Short mmCIF file of C-alpha atoms in Angstrom, two decimals:
data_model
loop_
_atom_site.label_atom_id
_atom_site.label_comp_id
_atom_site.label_asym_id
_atom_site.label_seq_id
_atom_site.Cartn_x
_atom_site.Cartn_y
_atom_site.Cartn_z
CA UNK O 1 20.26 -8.09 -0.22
CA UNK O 2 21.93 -11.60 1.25
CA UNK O 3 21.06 -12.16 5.25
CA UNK O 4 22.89 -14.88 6.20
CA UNK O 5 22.91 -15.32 10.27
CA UNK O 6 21.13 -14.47 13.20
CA UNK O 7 22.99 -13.11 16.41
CA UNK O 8 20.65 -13.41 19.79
CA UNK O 9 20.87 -13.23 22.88
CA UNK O 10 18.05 -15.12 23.93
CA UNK O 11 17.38 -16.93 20.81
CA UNK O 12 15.49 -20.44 20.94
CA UNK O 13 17.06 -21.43 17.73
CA UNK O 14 20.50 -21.22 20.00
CA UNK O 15 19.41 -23.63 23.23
CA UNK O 16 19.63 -27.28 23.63
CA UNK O 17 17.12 -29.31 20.91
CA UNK O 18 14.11 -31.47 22.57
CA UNK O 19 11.89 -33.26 19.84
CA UNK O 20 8.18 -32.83 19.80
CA UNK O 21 7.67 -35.35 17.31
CA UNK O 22 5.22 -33.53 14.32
CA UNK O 23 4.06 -36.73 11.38
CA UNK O 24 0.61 -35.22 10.56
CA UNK O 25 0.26 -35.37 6.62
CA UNK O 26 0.61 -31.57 6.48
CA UNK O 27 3.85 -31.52 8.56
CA UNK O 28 5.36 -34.37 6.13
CA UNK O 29 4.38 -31.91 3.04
CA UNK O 30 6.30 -29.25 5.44
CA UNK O 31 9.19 -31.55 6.00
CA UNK O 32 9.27 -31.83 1.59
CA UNK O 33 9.42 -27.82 1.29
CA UNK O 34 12.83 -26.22 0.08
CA UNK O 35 11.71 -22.60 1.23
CA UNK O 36 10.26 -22.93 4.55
CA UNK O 37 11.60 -22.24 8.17
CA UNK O 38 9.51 -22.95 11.67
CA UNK O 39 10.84 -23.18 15.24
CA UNK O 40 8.54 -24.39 17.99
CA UNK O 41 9.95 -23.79 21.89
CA UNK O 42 8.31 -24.84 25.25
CA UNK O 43 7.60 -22.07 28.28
CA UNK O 44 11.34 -21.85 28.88
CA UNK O 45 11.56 -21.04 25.00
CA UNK O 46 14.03 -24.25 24.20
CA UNK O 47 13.18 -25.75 20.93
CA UNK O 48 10.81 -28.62 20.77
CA UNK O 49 11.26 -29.00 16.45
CA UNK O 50 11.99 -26.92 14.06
CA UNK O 51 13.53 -26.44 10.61
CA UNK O 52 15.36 -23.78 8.98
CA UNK O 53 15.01 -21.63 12.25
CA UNK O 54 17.56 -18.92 11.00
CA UNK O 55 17.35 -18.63 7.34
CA UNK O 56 15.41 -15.75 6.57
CA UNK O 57 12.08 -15.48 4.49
CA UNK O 58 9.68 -12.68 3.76
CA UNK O 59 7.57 -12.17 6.62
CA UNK O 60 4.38 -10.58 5.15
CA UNK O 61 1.96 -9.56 7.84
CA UNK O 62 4.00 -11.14 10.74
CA UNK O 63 5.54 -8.07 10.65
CA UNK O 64 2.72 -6.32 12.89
CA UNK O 65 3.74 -8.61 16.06
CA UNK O 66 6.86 -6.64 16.13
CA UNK O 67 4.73 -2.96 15.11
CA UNK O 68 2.27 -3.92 17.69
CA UNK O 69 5.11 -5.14 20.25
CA UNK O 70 7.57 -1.75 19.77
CA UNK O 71 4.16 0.08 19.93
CA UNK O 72 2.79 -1.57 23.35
CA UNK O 73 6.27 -0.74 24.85
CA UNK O 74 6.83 2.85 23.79
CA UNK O 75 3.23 4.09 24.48
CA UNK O 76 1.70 1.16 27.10
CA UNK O 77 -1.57 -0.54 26.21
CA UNK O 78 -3.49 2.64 27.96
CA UNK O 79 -2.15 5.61 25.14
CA UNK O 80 -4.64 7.63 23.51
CA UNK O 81 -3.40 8.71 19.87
CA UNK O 82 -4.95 12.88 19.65
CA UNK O 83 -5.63 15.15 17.44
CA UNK O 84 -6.08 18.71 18.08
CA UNK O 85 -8.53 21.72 16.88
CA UNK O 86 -7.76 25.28 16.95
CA UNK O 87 -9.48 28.97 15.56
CA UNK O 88 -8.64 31.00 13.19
CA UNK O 89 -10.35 34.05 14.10
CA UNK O 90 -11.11 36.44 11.74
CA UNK O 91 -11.24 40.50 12.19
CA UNK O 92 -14.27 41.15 9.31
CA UNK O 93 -15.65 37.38 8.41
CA UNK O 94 -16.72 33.70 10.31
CA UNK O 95 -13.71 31.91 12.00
CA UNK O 96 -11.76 28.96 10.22
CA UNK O 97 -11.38 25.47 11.81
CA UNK O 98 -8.15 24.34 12.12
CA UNK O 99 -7.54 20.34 12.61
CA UNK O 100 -4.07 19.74 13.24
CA UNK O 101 -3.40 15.80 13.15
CA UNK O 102 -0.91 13.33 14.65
CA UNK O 103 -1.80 10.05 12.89
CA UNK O 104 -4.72 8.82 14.72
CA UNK O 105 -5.09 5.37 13.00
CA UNK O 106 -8.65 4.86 14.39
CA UNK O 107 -10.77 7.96 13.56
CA UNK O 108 -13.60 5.64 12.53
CA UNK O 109 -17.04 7.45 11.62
CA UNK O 110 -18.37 6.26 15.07
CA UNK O 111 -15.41 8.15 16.88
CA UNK O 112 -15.57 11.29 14.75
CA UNK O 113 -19.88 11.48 15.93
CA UNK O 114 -18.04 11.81 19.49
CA UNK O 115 -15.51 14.32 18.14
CA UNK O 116 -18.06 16.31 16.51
CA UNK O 117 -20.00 16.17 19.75
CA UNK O 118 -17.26 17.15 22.07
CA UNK O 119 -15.86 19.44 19.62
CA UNK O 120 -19.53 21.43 18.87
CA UNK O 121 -19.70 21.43 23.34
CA UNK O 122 -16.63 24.00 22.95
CA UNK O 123 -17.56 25.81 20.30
CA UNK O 124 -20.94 26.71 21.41
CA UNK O 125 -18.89 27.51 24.88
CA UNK O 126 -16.97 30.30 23.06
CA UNK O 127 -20.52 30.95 21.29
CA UNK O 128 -19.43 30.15 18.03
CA UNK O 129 -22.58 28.67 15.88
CA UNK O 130 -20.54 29.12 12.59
CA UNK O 131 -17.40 28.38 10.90
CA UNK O 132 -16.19 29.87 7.45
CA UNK O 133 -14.79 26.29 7.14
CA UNK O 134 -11.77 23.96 7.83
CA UNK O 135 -8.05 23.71 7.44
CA UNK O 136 -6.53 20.80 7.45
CA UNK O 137 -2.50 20.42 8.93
CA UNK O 138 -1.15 16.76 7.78
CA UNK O 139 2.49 18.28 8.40
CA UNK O 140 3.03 15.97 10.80
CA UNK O 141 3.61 13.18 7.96
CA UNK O 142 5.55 13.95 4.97
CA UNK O 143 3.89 15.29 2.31
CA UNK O 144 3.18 12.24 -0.91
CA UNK O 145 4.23 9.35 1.82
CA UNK O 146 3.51 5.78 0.16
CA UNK O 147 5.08 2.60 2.28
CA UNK O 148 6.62 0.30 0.89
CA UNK O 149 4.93 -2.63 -0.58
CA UNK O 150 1.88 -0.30 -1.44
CA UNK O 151 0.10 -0.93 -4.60
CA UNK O 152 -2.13 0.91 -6.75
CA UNK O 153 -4.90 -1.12 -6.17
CA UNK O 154 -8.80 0.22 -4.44
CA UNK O 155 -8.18 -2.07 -2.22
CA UNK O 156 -8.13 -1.15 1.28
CA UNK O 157 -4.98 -2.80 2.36
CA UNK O 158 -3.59 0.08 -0.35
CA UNK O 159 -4.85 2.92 1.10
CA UNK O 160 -1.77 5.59 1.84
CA UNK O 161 -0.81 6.55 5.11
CA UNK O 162 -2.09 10.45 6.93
CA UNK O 163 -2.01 12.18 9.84
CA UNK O 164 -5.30 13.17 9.06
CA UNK O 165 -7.27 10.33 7.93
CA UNK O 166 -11.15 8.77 8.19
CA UNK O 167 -12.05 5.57 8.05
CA UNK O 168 -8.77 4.27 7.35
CA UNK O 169 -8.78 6.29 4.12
CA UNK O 170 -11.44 4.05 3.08
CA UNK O 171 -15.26 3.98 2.13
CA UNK O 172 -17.99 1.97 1.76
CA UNK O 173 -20.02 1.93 -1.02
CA UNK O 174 -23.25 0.34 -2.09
CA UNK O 175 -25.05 0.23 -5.82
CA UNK O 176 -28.32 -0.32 -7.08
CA UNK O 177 -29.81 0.48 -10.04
CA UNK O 178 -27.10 2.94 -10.38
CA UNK O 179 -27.68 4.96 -7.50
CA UNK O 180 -24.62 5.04 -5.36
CA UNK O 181 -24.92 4.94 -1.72
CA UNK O 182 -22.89 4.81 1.43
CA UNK O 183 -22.87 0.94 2.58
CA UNK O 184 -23.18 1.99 6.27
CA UNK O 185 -25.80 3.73 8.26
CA UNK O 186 -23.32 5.91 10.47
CA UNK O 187 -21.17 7.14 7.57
CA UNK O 188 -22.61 9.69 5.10
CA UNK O 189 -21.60 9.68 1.60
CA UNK O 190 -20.15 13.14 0.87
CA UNK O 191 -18.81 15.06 -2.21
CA UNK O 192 -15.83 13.71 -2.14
CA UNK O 193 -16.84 10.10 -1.08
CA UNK O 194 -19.08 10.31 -4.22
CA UNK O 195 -16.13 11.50 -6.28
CA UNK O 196 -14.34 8.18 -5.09
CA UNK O 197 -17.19 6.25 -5.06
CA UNK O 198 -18.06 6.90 -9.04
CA UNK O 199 -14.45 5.21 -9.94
CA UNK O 200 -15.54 2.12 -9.02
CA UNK O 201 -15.37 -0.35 -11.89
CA UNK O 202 -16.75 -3.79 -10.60
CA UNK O 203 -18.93 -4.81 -7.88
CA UNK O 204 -19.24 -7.92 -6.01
CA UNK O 205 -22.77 -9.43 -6.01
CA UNK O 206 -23.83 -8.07 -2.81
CA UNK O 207 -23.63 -4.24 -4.41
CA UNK O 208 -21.15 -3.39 -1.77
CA UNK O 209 -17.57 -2.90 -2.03
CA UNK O 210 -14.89 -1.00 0.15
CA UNK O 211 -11.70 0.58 -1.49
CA UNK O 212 -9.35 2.85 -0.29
CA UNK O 213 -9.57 6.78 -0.98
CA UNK O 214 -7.04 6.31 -3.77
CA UNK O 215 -3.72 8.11 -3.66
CA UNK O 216 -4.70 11.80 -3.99
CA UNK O 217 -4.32 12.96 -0.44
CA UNK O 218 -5.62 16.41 -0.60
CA UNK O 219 -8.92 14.10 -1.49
CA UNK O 220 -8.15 12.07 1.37
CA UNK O 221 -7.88 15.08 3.73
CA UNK O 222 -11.42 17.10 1.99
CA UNK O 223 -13.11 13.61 2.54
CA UNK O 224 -12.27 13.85 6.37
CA UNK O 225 -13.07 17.60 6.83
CA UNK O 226 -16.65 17.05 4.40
CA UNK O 227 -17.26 14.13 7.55
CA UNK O 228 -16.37 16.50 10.40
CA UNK O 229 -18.53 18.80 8.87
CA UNK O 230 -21.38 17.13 8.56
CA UNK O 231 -21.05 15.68 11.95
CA UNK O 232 -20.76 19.05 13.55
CA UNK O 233 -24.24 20.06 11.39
CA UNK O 234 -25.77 17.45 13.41
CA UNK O 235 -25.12 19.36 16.91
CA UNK O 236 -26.19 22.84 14.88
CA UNK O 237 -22.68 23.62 14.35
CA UNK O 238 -22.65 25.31 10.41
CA UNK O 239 -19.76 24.60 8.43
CA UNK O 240 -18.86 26.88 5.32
CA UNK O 241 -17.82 25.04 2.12
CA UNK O 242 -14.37 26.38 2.20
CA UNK O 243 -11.62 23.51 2.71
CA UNK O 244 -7.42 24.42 2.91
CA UNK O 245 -4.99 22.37 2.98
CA UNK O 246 -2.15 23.79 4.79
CA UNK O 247 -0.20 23.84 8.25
CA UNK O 248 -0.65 26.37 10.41
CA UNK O 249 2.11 29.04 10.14
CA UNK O 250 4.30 31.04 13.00
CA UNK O 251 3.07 34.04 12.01
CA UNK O 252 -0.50 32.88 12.49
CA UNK O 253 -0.10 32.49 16.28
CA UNK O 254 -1.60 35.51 17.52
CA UNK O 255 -4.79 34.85 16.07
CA UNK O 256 -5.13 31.21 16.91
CA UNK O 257 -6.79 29.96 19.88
CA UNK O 258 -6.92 26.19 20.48
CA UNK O 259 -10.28 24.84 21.13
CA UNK O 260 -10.11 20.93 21.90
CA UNK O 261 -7.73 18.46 21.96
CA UNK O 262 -9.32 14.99 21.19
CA UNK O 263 -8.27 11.98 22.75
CA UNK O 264 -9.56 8.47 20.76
CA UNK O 265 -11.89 6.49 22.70
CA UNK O 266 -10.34 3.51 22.12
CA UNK O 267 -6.77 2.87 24.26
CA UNK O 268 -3.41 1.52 22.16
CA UNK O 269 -4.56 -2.08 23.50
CA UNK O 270 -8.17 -1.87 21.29
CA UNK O 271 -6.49 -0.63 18.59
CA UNK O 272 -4.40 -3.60 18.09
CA UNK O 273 -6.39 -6.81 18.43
CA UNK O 274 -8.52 -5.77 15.20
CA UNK O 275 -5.59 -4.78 13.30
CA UNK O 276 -4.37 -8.32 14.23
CA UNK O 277 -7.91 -10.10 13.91
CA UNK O 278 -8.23 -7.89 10.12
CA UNK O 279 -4.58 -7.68 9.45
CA UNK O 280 -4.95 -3.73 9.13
CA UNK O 281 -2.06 -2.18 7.21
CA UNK O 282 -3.38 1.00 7.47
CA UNK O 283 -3.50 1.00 11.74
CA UNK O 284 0.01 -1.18 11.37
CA UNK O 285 1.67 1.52 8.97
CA UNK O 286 0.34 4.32 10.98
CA UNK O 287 1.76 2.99 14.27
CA UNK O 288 5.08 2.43 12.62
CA UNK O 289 4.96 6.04 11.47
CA UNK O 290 4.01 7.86 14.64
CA UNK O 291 6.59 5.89 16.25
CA UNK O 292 9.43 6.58 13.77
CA UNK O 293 8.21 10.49 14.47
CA UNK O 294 8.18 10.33 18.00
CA UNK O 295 11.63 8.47 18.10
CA UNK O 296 13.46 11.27 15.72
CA UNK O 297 11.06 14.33 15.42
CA UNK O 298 8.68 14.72 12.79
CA UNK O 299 7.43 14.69 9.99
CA UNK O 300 6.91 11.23 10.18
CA UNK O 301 8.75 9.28 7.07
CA UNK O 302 9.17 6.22 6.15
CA UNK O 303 13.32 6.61 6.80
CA UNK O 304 12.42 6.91 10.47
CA UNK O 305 10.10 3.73 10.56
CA UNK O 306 13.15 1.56 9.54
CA UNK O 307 16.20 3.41 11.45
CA UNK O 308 13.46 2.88 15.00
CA UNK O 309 13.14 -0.63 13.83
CA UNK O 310 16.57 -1.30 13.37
CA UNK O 311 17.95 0.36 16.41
CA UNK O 312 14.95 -1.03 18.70
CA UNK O 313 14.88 -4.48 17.81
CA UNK O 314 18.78 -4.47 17.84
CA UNK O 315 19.22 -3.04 20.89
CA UNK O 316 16.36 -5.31 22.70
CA UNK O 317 17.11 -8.64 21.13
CA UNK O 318 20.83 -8.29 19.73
CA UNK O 319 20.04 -9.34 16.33
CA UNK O 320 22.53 -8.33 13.54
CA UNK O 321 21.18 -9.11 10.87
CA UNK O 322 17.77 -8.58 9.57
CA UNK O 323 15.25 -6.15 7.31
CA UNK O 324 12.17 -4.18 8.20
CA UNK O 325 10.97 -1.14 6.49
CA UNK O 326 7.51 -0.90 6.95
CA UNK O 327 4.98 -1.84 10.06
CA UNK O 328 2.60 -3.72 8.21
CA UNK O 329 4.42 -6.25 6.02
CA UNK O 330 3.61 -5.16 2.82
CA UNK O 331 7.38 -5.33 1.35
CA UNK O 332 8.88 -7.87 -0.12
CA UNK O 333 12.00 -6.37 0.90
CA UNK O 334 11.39 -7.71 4.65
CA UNK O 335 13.62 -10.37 6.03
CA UNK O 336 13.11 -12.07 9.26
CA UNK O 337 14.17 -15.32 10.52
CA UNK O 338 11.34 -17.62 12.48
CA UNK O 339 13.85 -17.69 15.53
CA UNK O 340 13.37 -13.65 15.30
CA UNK O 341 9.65 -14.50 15.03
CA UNK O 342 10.08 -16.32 18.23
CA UNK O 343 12.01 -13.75 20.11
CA UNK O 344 9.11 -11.34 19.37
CA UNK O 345 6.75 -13.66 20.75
CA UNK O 346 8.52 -14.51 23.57
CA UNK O 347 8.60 -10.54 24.44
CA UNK O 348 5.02 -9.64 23.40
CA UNK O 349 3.33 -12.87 25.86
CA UNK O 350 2.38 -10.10 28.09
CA UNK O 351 -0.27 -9.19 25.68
CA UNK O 352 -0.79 -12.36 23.44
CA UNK O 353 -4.43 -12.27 24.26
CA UNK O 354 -4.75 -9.67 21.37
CA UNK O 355 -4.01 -12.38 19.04
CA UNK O 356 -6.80 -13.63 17.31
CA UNK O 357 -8.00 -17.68 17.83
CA UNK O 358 -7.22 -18.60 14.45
CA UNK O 359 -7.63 -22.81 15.44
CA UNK O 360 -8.49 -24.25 18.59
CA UNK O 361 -6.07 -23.51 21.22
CA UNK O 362 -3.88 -21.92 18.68
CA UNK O 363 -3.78 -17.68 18.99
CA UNK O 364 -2.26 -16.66 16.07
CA UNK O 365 -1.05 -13.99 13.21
CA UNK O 366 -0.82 -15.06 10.01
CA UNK O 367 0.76 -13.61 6.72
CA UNK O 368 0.10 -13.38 2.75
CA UNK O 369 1.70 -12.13 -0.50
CA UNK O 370 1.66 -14.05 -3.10
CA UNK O 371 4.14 -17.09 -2.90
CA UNK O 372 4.20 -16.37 1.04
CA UNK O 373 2.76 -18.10 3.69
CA UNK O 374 3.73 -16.85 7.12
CA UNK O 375 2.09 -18.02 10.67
CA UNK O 376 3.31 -16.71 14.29
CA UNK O 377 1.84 -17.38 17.56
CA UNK O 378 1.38 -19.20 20.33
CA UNK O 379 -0.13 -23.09 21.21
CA UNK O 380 -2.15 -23.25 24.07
CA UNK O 381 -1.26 -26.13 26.53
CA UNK O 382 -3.44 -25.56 29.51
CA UNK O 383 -1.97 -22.55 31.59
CA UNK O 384 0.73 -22.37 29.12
CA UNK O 385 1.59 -20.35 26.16
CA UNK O 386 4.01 -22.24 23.51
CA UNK O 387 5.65 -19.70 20.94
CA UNK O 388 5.68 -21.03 17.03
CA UNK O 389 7.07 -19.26 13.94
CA UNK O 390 6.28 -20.85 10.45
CA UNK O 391 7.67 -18.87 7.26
CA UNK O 392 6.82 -20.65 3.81
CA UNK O 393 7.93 -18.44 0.92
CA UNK O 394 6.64 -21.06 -1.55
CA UNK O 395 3.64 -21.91 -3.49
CA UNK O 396 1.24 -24.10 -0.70
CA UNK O 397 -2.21 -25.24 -0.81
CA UNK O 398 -5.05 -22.94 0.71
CA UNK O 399 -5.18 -22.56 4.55
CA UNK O 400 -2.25 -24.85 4.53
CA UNK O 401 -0.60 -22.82 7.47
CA UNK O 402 -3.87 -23.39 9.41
CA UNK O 403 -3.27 -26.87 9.09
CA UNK O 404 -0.32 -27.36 10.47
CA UNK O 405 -1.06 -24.80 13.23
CA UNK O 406 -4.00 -27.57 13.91
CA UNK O 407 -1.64 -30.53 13.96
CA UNK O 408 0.70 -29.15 15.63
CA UNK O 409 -1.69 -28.44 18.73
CA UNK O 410 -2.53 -31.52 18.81
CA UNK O 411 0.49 -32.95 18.28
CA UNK O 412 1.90 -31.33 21.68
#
């Protein structure tokens, strides 16, 4: 894949060059890189330095400004992602639980104990004490969907993407003496988190590591119903052992009644400053997907992800040339240009507070693979709110993009 140019309307790259003068020793290393790109504009967005401002690099995690912008403009900062609960009654035996998910990229333990509360409220309303057990429907995501860029690793930023999906499909383990334990007070380890848990080959010196729920979904999914379930014990709701793993079917109507319809607790808006402050794939991939399904229908896939990217970002900022196929970064097969970088910024200042501080007066997402260094943002000058792309797709010494970040606020 060659990318050559950038076409934009509103482009910094394009407008009239002022010089913000930038001879710090990290900028002069900069200055000596042969795969590198950075643009720097004032509050009217014309370029104050930059180099390379429309070649194109890999972007790595940068990526999630434009996931996190596309998201905040479909949905506003105010959407609450659901997830819905039906019964399956039964003529001679206990009803089935249906959960019926749409992606929810923040069903942390501490928001399923409020599911399980609101959820056990309605049940008891329609006097049901117990359930014969729960049905998972993840049809609302493709069935075996892996993003691109995903690797095989336990390590969270691996974890697959699911409509239905704890903890970003990840636990928390601690070990002593052998004895395997959940690493956090408000998240119980279950049969299927111990089933995880017991693959775990090397531990840090604390005794805790997290990893991701590996790439088995149907574990994925009976970790998240063995949660509910144990949450809804706690409000005297009993849950059979029984756990399917299939959608609900037409011919299943008549004997369905929907029971609750859960809205997270946490808005669009508090769902992206930690995936920015932790650099989240699983939130950033998630958003991507429910926005590709939205866009063209579902199941969500990762096709639809990169045909809304495309026609979204073309259609908003004119650009003919570019590559994204995943919301968090992960590919290598990304292409963005910093002027692109800037555009984004330039369009997300509305909510640039969600940015994490990452040096003083500098608000900030940053980016790493291996061999890539990527760092997009803004400068704070007082009121104002500077944009910055740097894109270094070269080997470069530790926290060398925080450097320059620093000289370059104080450079201005």
């Amino acid at each position: 894949m060659l990318l050559i140019t950038v076409s934009s309307t509103a482009t910094a790259s394009q407008l009239s060059l002022q010089h913000v003068s930038l001879d710090g020793p990290n900028w002069q290393h900069f200055a000596t890189l042969h795969d590198a790109g950075f643009l720097f504009v004032d509050e009217n967005y014309q370029p104050l330095n930059e180099k390379n401002a429309q070649q194109f690099f890999v972007p790595a995690s940068t990526t999630k400004l434009i996931t996190a912008l596309l998201s905040l403009q479909h949905w506003g900062e105010k959407h609450r992602f659901k997830t819905e609960f039906y019964l399956q009654k039964q003529t001679d035996s206990l009803p089935t639980l249906i959960v019926k998910g749409y992606g929810d990229p923040f069903l942390v333990s501490e928001e399923l104990q409020l599911l399980a509360k609101n959820l056990a409220t309605h049940l008891n309303d329609l006097g049901v004490k117990q359930l014969a057990g729960i049905q998972i429907d993840s049809s609302y995501y493709l069935p075996g969907l892996v993003m691109p860029g995903t690797g095989e690793s336990d390590n969270p930023y691996d974890a697959i993407p699911a409509a239905v999906a704890a903890n970003f499909n990840s636990i928390y383990i601690h070990k002593n003496a052998g004895v395997l334990t959940s690493a956090e007070p408000q998240t119980p380890l279950t049969p299927a988190g111990l089933t995880i848990a017991k693959t775990i080959k090397h531990y840090p010196k604390s005794n805790n590591k997290r990893v991701n729920l590996g790439n088995d979904a149907q574990l994925n999914e009976q970790y998240f119903a063995e949660l509910l379930a144990t949450f809804l014990g706690q409000h005297k709701i009993t849950v059979g052992k029984q756990i399917l793993f299939k959608p609900m079917q037409p011919n299943q109507t008549a004997s369905i009644q929907k029971v609750y319809t859960h809205l997270n607790s946490k808005d669009l808006a508090e769902i992206i400053k930690p995936m920015m402050k932790y650099s989240t794939n699983f939130i950033a991939n998630q958003l991507a997907l429910n926005l590709g399904a939205e866009l063209f229908g579902g199941p969500a896939t990762q096709q639809k992800v990169q045909k809304a990217y495309q026609q979204l970002l073309s259609k908003q900022f004119n650009w003919q040339a570019f590559h994204v196929e995943d919301g968090a970064g992960l590919s290598r097969n990304n292409r963005l240009a910093p002027s692109q970088l800037v555009d984004v910024l330039e369009a997300f200042t509305p909510w640039k507070k969600l940015l994490p501080q990452i040096e003083k007066s500098v608000f900030a997402k940053s980016g790493t693979l291996i061999g890539v260094s990527t760092l997009a943002g803004y400068v704070q000058k007082q009121e104002k709110f500077l944009p910055f792309a740097i894109m270094i797709n070269q080997k470069v010494p530790f926290r060398f993009r925080n450097k320059l970040a620093k000289e370059l606020a104080q450079a201005y």
